[in-house]
Short mmCIF file of C-alpha atoms in Angstrom, two decimals:
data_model
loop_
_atom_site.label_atom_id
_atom_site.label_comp_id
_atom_site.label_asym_id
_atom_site.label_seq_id
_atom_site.Cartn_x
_atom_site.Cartn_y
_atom_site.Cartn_z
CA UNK W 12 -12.22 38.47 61.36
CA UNK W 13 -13.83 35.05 61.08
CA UNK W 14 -12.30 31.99 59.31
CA UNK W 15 -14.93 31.87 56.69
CA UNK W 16 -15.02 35.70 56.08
CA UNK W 17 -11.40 35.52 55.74
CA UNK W 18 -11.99 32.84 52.81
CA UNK W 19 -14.35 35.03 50.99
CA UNK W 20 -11.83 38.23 51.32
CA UNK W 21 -9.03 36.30 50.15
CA UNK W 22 -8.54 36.95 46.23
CA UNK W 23 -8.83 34.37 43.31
CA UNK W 24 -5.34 33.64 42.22
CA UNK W 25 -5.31 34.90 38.83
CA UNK W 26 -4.22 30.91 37.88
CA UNK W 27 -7.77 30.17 37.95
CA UNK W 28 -8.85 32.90 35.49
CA UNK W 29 -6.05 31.81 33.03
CA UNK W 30 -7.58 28.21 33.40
CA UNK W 31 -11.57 29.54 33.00
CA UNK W 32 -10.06 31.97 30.04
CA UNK W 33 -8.38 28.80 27.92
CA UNK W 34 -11.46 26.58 28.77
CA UNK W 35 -13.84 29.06 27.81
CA UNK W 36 -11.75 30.19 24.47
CA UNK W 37 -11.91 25.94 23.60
CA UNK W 38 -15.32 25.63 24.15
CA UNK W 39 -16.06 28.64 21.74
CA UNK W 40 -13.52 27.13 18.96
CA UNK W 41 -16.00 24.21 18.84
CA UNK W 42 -19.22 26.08 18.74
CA UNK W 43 -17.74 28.51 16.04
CA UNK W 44 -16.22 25.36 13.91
CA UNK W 45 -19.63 23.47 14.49
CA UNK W 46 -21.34 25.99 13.47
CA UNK W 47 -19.74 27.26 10.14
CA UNK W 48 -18.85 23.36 9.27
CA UNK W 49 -20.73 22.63 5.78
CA UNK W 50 -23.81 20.44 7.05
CA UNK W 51 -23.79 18.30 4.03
CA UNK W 52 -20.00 18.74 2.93
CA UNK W 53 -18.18 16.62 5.18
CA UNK W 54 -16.39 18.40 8.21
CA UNK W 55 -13.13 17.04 8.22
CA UNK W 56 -12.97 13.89 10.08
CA UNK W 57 -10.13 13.86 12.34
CA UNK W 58 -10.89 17.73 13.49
CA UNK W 59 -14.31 16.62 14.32
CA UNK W 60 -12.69 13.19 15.71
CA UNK W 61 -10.86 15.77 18.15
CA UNK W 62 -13.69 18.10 18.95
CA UNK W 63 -16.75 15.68 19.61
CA UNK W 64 -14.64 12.01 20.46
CA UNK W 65 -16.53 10.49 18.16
CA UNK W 66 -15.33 8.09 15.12
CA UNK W 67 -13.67 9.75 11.91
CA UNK W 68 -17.18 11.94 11.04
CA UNK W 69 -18.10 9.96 7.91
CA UNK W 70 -20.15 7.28 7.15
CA UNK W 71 -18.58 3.82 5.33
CA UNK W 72 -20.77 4.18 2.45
CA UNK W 73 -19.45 8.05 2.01
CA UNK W 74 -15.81 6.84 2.48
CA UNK W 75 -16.05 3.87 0.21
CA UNK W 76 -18.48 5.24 -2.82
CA UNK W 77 -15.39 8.45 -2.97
CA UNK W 78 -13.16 6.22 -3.30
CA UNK W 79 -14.12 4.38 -5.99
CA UNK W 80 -15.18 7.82 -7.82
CA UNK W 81 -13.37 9.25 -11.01
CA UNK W 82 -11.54 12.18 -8.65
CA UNK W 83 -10.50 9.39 -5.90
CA UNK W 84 -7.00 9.55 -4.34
CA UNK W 85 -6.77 13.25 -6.26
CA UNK W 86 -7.49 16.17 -3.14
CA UNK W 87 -4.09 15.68 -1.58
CA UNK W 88 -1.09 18.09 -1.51
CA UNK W 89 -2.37 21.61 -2.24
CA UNK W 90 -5.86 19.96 -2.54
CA UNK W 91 -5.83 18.15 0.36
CA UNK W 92 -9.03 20.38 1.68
CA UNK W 93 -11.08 19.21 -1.35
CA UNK W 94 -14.32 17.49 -0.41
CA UNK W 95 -15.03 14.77 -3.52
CA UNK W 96 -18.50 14.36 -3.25
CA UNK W 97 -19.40 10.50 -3.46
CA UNK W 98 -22.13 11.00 -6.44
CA UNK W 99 -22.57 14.19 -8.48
CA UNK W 100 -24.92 16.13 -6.59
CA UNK W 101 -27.98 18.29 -8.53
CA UNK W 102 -27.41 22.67 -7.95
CA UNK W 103 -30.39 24.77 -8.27
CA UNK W 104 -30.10 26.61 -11.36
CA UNK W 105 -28.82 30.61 -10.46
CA UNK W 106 -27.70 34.37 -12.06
CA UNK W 107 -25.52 36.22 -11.46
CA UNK W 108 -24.46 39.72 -13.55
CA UNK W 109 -21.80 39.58 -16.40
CA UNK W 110 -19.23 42.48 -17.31
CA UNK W 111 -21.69 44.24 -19.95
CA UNK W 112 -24.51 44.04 -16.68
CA UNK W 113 -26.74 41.06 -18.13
CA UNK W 114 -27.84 38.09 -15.95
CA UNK W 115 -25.54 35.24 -16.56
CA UNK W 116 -27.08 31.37 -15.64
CA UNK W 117 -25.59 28.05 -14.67
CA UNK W 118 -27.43 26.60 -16.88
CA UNK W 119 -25.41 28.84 -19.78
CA UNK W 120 -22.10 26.92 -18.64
CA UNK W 121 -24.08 23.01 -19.59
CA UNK W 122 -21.34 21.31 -21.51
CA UNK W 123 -18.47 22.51 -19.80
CA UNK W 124 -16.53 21.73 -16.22
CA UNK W 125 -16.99 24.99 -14.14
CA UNK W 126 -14.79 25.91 -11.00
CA UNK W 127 -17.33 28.23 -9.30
CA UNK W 128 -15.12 30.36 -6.86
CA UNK W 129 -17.40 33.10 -4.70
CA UNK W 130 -15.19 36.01 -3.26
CA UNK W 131 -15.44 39.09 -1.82
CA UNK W 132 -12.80 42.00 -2.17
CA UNK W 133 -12.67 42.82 1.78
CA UNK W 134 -11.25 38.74 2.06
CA UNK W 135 -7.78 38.73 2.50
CA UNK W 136 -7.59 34.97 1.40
CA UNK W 137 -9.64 35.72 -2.07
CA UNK W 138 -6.80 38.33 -2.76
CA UNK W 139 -3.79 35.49 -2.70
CA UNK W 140 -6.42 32.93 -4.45
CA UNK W 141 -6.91 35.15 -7.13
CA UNK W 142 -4.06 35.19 -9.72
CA UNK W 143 -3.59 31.61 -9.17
CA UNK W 144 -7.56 30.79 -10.14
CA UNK W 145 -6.06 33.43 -13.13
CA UNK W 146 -3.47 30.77 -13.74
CA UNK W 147 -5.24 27.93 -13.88
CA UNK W 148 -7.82 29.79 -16.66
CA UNK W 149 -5.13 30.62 -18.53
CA UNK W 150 -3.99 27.20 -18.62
CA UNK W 151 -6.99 24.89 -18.62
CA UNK W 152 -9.61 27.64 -19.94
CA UNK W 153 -11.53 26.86 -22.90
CA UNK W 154 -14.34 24.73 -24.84
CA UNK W 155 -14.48 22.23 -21.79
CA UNK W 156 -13.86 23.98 -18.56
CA UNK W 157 -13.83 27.80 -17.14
CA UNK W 158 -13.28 29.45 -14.17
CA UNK W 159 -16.46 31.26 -12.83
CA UNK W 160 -15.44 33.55 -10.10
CA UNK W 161 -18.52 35.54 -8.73
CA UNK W 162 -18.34 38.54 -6.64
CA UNK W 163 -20.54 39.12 -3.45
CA UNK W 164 -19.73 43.21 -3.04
CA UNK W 165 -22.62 45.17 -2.74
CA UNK W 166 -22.85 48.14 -5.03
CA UNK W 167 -22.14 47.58 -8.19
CA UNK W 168 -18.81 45.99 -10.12
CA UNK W 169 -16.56 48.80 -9.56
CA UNK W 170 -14.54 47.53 -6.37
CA UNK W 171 -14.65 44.36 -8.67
CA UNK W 172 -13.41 45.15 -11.34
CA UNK W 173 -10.47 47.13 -9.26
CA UNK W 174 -9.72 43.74 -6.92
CA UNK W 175 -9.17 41.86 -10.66
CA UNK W 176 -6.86 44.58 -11.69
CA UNK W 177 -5.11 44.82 -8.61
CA UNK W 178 -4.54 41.56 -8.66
CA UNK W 179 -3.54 41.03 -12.22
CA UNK W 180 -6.30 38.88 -12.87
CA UNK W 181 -6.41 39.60 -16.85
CA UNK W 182 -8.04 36.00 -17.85
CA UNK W 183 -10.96 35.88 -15.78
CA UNK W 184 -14.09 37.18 -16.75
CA UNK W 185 -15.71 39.41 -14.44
CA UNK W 186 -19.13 38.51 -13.12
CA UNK W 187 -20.87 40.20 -9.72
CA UNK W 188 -23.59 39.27 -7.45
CA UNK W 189 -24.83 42.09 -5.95
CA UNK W 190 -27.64 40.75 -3.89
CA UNK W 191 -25.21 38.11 -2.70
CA UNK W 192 -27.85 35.24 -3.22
CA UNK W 193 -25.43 33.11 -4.69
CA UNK W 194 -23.79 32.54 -1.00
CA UNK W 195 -26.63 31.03 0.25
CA UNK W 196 -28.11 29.52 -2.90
CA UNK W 197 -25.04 26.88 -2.70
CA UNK W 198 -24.92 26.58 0.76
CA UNK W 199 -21.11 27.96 1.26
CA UNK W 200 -20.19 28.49 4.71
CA UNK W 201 -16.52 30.67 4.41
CA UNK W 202 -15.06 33.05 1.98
CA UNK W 203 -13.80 31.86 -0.26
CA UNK W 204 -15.71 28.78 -1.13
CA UNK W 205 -14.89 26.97 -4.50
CA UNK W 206 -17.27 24.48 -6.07
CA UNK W 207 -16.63 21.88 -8.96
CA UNK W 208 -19.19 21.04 -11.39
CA UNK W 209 -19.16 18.66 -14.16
CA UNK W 210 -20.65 19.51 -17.61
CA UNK W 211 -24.08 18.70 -16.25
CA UNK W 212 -24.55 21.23 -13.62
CA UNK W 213 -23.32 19.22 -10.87
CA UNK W 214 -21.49 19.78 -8.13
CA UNK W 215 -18.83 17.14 -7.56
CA UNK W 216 -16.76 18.25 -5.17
CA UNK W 217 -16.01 21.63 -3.08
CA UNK W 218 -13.31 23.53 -1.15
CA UNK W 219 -13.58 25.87 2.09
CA UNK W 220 -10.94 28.38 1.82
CA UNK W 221 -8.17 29.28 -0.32
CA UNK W 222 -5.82 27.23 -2.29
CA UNK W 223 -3.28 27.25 -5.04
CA UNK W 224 -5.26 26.40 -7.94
CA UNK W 225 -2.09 26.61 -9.43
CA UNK W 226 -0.53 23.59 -8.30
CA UNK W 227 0.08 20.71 -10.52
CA UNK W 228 -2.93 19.14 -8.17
CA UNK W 229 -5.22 21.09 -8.33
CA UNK W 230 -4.24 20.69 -12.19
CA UNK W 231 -4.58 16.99 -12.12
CA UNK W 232 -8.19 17.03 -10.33
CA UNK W 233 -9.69 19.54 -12.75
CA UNK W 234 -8.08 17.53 -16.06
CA UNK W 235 -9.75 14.65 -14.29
CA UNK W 236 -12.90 15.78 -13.76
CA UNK W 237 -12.84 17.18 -17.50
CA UNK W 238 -11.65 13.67 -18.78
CA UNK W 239 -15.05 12.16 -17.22
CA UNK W 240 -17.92 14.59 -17.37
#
């Protein structure tokens, strides 16, 4: 046999395909993160630092207006994922269905800080959120803030209604949105997503994924954001 037919017998050394796997497996992680990143939420800076080489992702004026904001200095420790926006930002108004089956809007909550939370019972996060979003409406519920958490199930409020039981969610109202509109309406990008919005309907500030709402943080940033709405 030939020199050069002997090359193309000889087998790749499975080295190589452990090399093309990890590169591969990278390359996807950054397409997958790129795409799912909230377009006008502010990836986080460093991650996308990592990914693209670039500088830290946000603009100066972004950095410096949200730090001289009313919630500045407050999304650390369990709220270190929380995106302060730099100026409240206007929501489209939106329904969703309340326990008795009547359309609920945004609009309805005017006056009051909301924590919008959107879950789904099939998300393994939204079940360990849950009783401490419970927690924090127990606490902190009232005249000037509430805890809105919507659910995306298709099919009615049964599975629910079951997912607030199971969970021992007792101080949380329970309000559906079958069609699952809502998602898209406020551009969320993971399960859960949480929005804050002051008394006027505006969001100031979100978080991607779960978090102990709980904490004496997260606490801290929604008595804030009551104290100046």
């Amino acid at each position: 046999m030939s020199e050069r037919k002997q090359r193309k017998a000889r087998p790749t050394p499975p080295a190589v395909y452990l090399v093309a796997g990890i590169l591969a497996a990278v390359a996807g992680f950054g397409t997958v993160y790129v795409s799912f990143a909230p377009s006008d939420n502010g990836r986080q800076p460093k991650t996308v630092s990592a990914m693209s080489g670039e500088g830290d992702g946000a603009p100066a004026s972004f950095k410096e207006n949200a730090a001289a904001g009313p919630l500045a200095g407050l999304n650390k420790g369990a709220m270190a994922a929380f995106v302060v926006r730099p100026t409240p930002v206007p929501l489209p108004d939106f329904t969703f269905i309340d326990a008795g089956g009547n359309a609920k809007s945004l609009a309805e909550f005017q006056g009051k800080v909301v924590l919008l939370n959107i879950w789904a019972s099939w998300c393994v996060p939204c079940r360990e959120e849950m009783p401490m979003l419970d927690e924090l409406q127990r606490e902190l519920g009232g005249k000037d803030f509430e805890v809105v958490a919507v659910n995306i199930d298709k099919g009615g409020s049964d599975k629910a209604r079951d997912f607030l039981a199971e969970t021992g969610a007792v101080n949380l109202a329970l309000y559906t949105d079958p069609p699952g509109k809502l998602f898209s309406t406020v551009k969320a990008v993971g399960m859960p997503t949480t929005l804050l919005i002051d008394r006027q309907g505006r969001e100031i500030g979100r978080l991607v994924g779960p978090a102990d709402w709980a904490s004496a943080e997260a606490k801290r940033l929604i008595e804030a954001a009551i104290g100046v709405s």
